[in-house]
Coordinates of C-alpha atoms and ligand atoms in Angstrom, one line a residue:
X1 CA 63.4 -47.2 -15.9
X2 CA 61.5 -48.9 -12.6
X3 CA 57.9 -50.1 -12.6
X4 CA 55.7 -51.4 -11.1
X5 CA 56.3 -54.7 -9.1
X6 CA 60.2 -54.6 -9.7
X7 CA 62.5 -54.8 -6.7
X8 CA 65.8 -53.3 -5.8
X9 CA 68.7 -52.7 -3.8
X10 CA 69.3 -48.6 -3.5
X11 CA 71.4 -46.4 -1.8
X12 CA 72.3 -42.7 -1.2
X13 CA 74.4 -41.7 -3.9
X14 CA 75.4 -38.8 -1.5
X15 CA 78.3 -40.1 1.1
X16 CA 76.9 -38.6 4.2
X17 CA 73.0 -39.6 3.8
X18 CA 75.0 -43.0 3.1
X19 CA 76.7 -43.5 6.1
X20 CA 73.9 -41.7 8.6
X21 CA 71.0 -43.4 6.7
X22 CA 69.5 -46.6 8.3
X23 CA 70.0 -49.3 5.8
X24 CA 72.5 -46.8 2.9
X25 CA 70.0 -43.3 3.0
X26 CA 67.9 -44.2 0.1
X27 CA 64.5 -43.5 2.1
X28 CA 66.4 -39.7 2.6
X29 CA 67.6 -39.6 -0.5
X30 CA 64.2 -40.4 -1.9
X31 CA 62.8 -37.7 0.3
X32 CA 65.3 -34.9 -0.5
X33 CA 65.3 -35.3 -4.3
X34 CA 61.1 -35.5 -4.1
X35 CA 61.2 -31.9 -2.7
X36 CA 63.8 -30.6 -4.7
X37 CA 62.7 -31.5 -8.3
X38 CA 59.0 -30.3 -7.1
X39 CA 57.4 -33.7 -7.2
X40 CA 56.1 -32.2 -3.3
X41 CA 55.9 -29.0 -1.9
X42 CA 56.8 -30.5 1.6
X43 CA 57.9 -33.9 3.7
X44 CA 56.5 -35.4 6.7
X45 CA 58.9 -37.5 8.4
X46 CA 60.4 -38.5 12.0
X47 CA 63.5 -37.4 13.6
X48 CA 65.0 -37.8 17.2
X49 CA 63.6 -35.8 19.6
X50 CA 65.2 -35.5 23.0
X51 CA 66.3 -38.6 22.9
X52 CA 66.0 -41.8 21.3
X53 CA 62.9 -42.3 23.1
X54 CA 61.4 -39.4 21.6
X55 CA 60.1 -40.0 17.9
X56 CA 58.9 -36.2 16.8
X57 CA 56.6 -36.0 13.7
X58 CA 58.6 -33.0 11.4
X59 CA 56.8 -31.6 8.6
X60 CA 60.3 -30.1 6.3
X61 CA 60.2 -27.4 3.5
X62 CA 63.7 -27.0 3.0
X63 CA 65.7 -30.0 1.7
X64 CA 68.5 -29.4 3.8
X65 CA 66.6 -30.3 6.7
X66 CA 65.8 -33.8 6.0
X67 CA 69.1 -35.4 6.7
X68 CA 68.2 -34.9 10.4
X69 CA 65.5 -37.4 10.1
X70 CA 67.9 -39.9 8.8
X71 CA 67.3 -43.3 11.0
X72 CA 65.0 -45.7 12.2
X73 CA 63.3 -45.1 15.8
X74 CA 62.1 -48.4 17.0
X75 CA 60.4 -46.5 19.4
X76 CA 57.9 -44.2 17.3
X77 CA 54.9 -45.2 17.7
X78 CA 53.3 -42.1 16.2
X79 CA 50.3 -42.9 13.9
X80 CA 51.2 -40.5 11.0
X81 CA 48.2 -40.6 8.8
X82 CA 45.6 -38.4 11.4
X83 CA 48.4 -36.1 12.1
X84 CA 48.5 -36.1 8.0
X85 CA 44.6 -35.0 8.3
X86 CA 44.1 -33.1 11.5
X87 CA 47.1 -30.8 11.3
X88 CA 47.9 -30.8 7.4
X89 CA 44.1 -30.7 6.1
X90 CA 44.2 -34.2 5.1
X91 CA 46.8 -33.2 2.0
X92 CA 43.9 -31.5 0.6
X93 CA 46.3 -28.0 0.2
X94 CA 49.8 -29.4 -0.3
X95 CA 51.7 -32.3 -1.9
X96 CA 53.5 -34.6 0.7
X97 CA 55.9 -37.4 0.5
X98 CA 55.7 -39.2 3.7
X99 CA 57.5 -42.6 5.5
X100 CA 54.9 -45.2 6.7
X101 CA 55.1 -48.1 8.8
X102 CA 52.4 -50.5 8.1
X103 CA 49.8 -49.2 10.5
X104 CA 50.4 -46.1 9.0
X105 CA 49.1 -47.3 5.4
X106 CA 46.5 -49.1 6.2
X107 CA 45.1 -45.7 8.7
X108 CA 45.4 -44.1 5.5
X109 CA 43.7 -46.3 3.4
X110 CA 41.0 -45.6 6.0
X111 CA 40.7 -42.3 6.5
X112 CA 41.2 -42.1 2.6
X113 CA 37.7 -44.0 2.1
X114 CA 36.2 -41.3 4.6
X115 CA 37.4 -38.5 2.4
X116 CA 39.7 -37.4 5.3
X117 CA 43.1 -37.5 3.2
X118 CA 43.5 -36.6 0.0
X119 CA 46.1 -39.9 -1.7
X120 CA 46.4 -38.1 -4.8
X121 CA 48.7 -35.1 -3.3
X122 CA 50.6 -37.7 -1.2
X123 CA 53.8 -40.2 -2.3
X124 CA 53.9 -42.6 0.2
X125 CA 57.6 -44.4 1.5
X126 CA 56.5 -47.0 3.3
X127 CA 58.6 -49.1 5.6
X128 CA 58.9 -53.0 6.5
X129 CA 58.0 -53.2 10.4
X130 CA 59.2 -56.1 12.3
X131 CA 57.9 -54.3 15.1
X132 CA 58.0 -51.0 17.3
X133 CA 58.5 -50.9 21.5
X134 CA 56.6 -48.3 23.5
X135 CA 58.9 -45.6 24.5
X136 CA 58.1 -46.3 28.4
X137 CA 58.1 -49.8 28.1
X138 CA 61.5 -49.7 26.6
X139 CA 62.7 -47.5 29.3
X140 CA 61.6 -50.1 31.9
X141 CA 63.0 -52.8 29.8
X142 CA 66.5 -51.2 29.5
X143 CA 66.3 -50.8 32.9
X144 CA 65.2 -54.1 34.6
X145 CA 66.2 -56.4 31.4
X146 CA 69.5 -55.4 30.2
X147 CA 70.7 -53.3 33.6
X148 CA 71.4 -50.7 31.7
X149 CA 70.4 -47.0 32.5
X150 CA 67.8 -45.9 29.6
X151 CA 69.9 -42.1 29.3
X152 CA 73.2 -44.3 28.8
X153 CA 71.6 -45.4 25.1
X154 CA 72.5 -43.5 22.1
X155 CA 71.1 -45.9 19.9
X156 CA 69.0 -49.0 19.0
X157 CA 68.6 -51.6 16.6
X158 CA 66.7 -54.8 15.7
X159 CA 68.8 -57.2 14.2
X160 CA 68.9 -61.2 13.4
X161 CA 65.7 -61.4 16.0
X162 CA 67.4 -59.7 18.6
X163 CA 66.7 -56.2 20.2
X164 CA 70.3 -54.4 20.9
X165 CA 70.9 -51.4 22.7
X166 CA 74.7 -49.3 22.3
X167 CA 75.7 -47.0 25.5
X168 CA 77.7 -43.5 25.0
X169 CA 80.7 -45.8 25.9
X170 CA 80.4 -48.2 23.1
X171 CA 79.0 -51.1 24.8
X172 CA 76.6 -53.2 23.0
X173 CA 74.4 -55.5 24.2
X174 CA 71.6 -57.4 22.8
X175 CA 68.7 -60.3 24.1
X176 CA 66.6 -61.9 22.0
X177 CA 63.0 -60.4 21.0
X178 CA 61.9 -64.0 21.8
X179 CA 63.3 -64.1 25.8
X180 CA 61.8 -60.5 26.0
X181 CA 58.7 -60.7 24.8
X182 CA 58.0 -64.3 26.9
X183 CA 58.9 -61.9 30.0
X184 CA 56.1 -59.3 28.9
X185 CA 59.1 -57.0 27.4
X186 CA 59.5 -56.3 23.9
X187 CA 57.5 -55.4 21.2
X188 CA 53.9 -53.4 21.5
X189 CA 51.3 -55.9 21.8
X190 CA 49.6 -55.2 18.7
X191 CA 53.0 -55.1 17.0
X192 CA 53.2 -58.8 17.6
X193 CA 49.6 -59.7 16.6
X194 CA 50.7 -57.4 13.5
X195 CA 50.6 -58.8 9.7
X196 CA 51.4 -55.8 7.5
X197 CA 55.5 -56.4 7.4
X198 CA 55.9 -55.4 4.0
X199 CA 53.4 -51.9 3.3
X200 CA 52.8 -52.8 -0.2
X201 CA 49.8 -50.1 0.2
X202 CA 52.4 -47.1 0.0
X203 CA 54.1 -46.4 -3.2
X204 CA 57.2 -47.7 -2.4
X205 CA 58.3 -50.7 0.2
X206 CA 61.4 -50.0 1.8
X207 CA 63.6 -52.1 4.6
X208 CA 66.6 -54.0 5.0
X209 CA 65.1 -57.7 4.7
X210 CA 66.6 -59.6 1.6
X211 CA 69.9 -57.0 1.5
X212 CA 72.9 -59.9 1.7
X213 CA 76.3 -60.2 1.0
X214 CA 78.7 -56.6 0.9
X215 CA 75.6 -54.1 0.7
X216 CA 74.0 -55.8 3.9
X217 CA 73.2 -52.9 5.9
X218 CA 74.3 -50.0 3.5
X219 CA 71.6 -50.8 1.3
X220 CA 67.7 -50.7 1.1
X221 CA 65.3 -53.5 -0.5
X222 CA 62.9 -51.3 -2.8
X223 CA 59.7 -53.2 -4.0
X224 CA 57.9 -50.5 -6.1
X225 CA 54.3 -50.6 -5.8
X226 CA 52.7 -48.0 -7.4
X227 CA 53.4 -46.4 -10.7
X228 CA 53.9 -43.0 -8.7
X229 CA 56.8 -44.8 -7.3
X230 CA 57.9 -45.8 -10.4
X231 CA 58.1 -42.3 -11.0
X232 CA 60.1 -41.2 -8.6
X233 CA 62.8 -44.1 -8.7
X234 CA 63.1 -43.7 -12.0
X235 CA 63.8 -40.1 -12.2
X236 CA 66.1 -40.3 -8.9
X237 CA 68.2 -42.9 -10.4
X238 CA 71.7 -42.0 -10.7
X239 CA 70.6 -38.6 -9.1
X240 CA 70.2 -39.3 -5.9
X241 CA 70.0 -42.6 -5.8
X242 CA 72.1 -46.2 -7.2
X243 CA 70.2 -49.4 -8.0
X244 CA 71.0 -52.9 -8.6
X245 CA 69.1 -56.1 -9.3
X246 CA 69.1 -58.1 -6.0
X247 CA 70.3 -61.9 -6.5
X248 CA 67.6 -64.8 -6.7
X249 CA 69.1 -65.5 -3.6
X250 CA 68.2 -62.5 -2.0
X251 CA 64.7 -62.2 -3.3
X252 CA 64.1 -65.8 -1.3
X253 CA 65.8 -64.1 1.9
X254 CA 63.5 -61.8 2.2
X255 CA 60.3 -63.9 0.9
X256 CA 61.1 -66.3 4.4
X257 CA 61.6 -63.8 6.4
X258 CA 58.4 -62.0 5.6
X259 CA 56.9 -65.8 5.9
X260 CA 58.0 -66.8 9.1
X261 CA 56.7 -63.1 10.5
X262 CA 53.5 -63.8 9.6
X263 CA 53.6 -67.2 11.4
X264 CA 54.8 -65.7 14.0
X265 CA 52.1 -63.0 13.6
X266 CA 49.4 -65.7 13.8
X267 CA 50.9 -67.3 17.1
X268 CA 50.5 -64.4 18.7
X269 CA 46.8 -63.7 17.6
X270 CA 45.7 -66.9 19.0
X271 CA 47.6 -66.3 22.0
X272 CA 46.3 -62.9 23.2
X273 CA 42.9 -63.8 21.6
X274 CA 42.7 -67.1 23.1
X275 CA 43.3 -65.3 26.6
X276 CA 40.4 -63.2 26.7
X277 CA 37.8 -66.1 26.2
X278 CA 34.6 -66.4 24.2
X279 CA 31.4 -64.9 24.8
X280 CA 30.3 -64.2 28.3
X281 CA 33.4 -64.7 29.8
X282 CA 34.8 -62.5 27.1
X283 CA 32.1 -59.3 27.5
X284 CA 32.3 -60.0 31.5
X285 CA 36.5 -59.0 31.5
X286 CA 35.6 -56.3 28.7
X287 CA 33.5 -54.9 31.1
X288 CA 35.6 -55.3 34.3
X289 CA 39.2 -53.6 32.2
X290 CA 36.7 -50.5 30.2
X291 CA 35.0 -49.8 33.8
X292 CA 38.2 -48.1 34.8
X293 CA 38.4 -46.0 32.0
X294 CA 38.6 -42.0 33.2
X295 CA 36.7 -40.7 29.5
X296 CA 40.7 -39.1 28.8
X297 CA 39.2 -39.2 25.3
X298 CA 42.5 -40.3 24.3
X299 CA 41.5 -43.5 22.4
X300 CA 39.2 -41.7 20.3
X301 CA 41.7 -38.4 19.3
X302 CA 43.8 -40.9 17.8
X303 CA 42.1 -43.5 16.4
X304 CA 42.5 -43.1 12.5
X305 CA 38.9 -44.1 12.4
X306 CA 37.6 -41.9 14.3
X307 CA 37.3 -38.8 12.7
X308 CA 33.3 -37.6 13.5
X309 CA 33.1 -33.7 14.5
X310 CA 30.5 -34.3 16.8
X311 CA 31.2 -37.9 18.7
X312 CA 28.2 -39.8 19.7
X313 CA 29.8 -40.6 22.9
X314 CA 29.5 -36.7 23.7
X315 CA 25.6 -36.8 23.0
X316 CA 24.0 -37.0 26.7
X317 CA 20.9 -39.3 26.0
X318 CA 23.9 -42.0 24.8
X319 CA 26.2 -41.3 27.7
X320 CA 25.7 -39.4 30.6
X321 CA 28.2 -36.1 30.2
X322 CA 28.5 -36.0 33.5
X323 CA 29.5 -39.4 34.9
X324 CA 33.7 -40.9 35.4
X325 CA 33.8 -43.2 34.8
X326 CA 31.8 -43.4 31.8
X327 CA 28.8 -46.5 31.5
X328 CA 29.8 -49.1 29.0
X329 CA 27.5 -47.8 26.8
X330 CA 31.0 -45.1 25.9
X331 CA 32.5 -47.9 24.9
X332 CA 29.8 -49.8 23.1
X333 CA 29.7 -47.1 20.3
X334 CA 33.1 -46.6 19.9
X335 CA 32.9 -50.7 19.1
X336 CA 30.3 -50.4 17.1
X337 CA 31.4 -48.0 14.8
X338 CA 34.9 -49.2 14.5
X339 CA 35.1 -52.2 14.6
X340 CA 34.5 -53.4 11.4
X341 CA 37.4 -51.3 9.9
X342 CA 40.0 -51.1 13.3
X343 CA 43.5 -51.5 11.5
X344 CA 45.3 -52.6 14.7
X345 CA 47.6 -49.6 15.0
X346 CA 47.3 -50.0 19.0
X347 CA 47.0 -46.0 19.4
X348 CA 43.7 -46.2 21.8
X349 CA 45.7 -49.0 23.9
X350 CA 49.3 -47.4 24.6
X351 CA 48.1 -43.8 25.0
X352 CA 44.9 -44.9 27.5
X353 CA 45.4 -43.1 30.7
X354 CA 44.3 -46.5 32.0
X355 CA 46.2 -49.0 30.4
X356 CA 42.9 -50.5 29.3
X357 CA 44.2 -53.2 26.5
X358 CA 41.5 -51.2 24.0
X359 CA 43.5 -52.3 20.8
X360 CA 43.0 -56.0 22.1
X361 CA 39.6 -55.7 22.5
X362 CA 38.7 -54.0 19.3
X363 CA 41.3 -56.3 16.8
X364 CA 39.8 -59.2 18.8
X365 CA 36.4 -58.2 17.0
X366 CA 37.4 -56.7 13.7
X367 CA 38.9 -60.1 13.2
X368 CA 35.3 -61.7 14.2
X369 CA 33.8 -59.4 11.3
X370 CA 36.0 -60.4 8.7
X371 CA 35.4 -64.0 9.4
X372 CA 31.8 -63.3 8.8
X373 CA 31.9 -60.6 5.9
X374 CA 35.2 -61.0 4.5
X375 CA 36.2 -57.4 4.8
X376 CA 39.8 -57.0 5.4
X377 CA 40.2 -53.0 6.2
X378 CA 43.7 -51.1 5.2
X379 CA 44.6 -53.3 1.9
X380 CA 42.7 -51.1 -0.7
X381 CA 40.0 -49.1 -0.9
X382 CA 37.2 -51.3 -0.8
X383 CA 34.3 -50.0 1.8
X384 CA 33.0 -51.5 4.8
X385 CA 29.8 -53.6 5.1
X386 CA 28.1 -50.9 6.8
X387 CA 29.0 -48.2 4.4
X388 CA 26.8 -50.2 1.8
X389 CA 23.5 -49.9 4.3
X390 CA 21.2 -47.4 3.5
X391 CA 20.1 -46.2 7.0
X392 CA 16.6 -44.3 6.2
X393 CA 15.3 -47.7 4.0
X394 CA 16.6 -50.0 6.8
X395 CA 14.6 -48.0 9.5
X396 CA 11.7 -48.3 7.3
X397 CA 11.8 -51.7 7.0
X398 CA 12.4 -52.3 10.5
X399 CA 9.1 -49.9 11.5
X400 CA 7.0 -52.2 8.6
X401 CA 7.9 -55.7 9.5
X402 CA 8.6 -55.2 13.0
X403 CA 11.9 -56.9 12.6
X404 CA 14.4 -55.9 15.7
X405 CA 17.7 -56.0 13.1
X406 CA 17.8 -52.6 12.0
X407 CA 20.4 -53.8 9.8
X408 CA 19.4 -56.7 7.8
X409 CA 22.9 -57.8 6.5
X410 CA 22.4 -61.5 7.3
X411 CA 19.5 -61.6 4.5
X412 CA 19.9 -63.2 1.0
X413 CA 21.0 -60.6 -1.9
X414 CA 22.4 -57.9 0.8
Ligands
FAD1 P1 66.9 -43.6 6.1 O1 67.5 -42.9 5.0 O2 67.7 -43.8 7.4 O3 65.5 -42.9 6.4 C1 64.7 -43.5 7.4 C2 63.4 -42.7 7.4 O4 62.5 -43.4 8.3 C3 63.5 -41.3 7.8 O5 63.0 -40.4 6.8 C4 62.4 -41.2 9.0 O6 61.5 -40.2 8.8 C5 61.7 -42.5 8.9 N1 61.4 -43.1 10.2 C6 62.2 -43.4 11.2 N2 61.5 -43.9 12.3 C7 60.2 -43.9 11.9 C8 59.0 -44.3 12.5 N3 59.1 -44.9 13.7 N4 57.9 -44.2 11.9 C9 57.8 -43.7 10.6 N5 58.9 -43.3 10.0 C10 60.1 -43.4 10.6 N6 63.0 -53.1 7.7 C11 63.0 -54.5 7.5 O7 63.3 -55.0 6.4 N7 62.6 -55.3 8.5 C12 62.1 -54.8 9.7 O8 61.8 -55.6 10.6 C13 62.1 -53.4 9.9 N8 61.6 -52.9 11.1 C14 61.4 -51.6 11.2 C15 60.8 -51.0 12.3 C16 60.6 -49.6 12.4 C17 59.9 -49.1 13.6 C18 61.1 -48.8 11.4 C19 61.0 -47.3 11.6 C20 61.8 -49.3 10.3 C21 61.9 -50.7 10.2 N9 62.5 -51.2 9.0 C22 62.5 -52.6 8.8 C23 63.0 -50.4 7.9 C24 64.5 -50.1 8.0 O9 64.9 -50.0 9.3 C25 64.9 -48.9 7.3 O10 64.1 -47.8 7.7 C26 64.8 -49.0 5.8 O11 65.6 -50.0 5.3 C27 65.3 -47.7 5.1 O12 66.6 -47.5 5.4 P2 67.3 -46.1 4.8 O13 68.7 -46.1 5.2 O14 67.0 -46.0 3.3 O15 66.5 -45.1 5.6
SF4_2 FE1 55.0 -52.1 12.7 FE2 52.7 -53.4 12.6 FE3 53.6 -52.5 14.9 FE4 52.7 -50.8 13.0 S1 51.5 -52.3 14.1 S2 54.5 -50.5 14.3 S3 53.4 -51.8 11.2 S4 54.5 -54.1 13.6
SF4_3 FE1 43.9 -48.3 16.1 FE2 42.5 -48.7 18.3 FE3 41.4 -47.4 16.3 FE4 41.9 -50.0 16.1 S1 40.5 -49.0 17.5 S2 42.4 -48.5 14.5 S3 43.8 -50.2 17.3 S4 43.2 -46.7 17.5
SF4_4 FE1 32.9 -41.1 15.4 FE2 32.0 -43.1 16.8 FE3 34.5 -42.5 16.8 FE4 32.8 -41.0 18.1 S1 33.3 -43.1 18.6 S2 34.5 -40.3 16.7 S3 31.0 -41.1 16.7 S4 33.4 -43.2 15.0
SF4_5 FE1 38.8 -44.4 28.7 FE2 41.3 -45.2 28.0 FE3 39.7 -44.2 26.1 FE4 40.8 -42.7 28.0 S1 41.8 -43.8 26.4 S2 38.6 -42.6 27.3 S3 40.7 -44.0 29.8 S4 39.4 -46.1 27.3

């Protein structure tokens, strides 16, 4: 019987999810036994499109169907949580099991506090992230890094720090995340400012970290966080699934390896944040990288935070409708209202028509704001500063004292 905080090894028990399975097929397995014993009426999960390049979001009714998601694809970079609410009604009409990188969770935890996603109808596999590449930066990279031909690849990998590519004729080759990512290759920018490497949000935390000796790589480390994941490794034990007790050993594998990725995480934030300077100098290249920007809309579709039915950047005495590109004023409110809960999933930077470094910019900030308030957004449910401001008393204070702060949150006792 699991609970709560245990941790496992697990594998398929079936010999084909197994052997096609990632790390042994126990996120599949997981999956397929979910929807067959009712505990969801459907999966969301990822599977290769065209090529391995392609990750395609695949919502599955039939459990038959979920082998063909089996595998990891380093290079999805979807953000599943506001496909979750814009094409799935938020989980509000069905129950979903789901796989979740990091960003995922904590865009859910998000759009769960805005009553966009219903967590009760949802079990949530989430899975350690060392890292994703964009799917046209990895094509370059293939190309100019490892002279390879991007079509040649049939598959990827991430393994002992190194980024390795197999061709259709067998030939492996692999460079070290390190070398590539010194070059400007590698991982997504955010990914490497990114500190959520173990998604102890979701139910369950899946990845290969901590799996040694003869189950390295045909096993799964499970660290079950949730009593609904209890729940479902329990009753898929010996089902669908085999367990064992990892070793001390391996629990201390994968406790320094999660360690020395959050070092490596805060190297990179003061890197990249250290770049854009402080204050002026800071607004003055904002403003110089947004004033490109073509108003694609792109950043806000698929921000998780951004959710509003009518935008406040569409409203015409904010922004003029008619002008490309947009004043910075377009930008300003998208800061504003976001930036205190920005998760870092790097959507409104990789899919900007403009390759404006948005993600940078708005992480830059959010980490500003939880210097000052404390708020950490994506680790629980907890609200926002500014969800705790009561707009109509703080305009009324501002119009009696003449104060110019419409939101007093500096005073004693807010
Ligand atoms: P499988 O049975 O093969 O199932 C894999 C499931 O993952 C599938 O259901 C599929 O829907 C889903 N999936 C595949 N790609 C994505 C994606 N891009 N986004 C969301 N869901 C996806 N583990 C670590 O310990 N350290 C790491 O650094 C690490 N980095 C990872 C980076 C990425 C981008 C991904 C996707 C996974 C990473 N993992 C990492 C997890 C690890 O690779 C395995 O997914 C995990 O061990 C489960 O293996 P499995 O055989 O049980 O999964
Ligand atoms: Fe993984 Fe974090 Fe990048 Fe998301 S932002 S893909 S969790 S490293
Ligand atoms: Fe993700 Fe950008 Fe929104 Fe932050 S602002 S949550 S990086 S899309
Ligand atoms: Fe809502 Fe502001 Fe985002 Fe527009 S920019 S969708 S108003 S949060
Ligand atoms: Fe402007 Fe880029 Fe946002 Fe498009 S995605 S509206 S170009 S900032």
């Amino acid at each position: 019987m699991a609970a709560k905080g245990d941790m496992l090894w697990a594998w398929a028990k079936d010999g084909n999810m197994l052997d096609n399975g990632e790390c042994g097929g126990a996120v599949t397995a997981l999956l397929k036994f979910a929807l067959e014993s009712g505990a969801v009426d459907a999966v969301l999960a990822v599977k290769k499109g065209v090529d391995l390049y392609d990750a395609q979001p695949v919502l599955i009714t039939k459990p038959e169907d979920i082998a063909q998601c089996a595998g990891s694809l380093h290079c999805g970079t979807l953000l599943i949580p506001k496909i979750i609410k814009k094409y799935f009604d938020g989980a509000n009409r069905m129950k979903i099991a789901v796989t979740m990188k990091g960003c995922d969770a904590k865009a859910l935890y998000e759009l769960a506090k805005r009553n966009q996603v219903n967590l009760d109808n949802l079990i949530t596999i989430g899975l350690n992230c060392g890292g994703s590449v964009s799917p046209i930066e990895a094509r370059i990279m293939i190309q100019e890094k490892f002279g390879l031909n991007p079509d040649d690849i049939v598959k990827e990998e991430i393994d002992k720090g190194q980024f390795i590519v197999i061709t259709k004729s067998g030939e492996h080759k692999g460079i070290k995340i390190d070398e590539l990512e010194e070059e400007g290759y590698g991982r997504r920018l955010n990914c490497q400012r990114c500190k959520t490497k173990i998604p102890r949000q979701c139910d369950l935390a899946c990845g290969n970290w901590g799996v040694i000796g003869d189950k390295a790589g045909k096993a799964t480390f499970v660290e079950v966080c949730s009593d609904k994941g209890a729940d479902l490794v329990t009753k898929a034990t010996g089902k669908a699934i085999e367990t064992e007790v990892p070793s001390p050993a391996a629990l201390s594998i994968r406790g320094k390896v999660e360690g020395a990725m959050l070092k490596l995480g805060d190297k990179c934030r003061n890197a990249q944040f250290e770049k854009l300077g402080d204050g002026k100098k800071r607004l003055d290249y904002i403003m110089e990288q947004t004033s490109r920007c073509i108003k694609c809309y792109q950043c806000i579709e698929n921000c998780p935070i951004c959710y509003c039915v009518e935008c406040s950047t569409k409203k015409p005495h904010l922004v003029d409708s008619g002008a490309v590109n947009p004043p910075f004023m377009f930008h300003l409110i998208r800061y504003s209202h976001v930036a205190d809960s920005c998760v870092n999933c790097g959507q409104c930077q990789e899919l900007c028509a403009m390759d404006i470094p948005n993600a940078l910019f708005m992480h830059a900030l959010q980490m500003e704001m939880q210097e000052m308030f404390g708020h950490e957004p994506g680790v629980n449910m907890e609200l926002p500063v500014l969800a705790y401001v009561e707009e109509s008393a703080e305009r009324k204070r501002l119009s009696d004292t003449g104060s110019d702060q419409i939101f007093n949150i500096f005073s004693e006792g807010a």
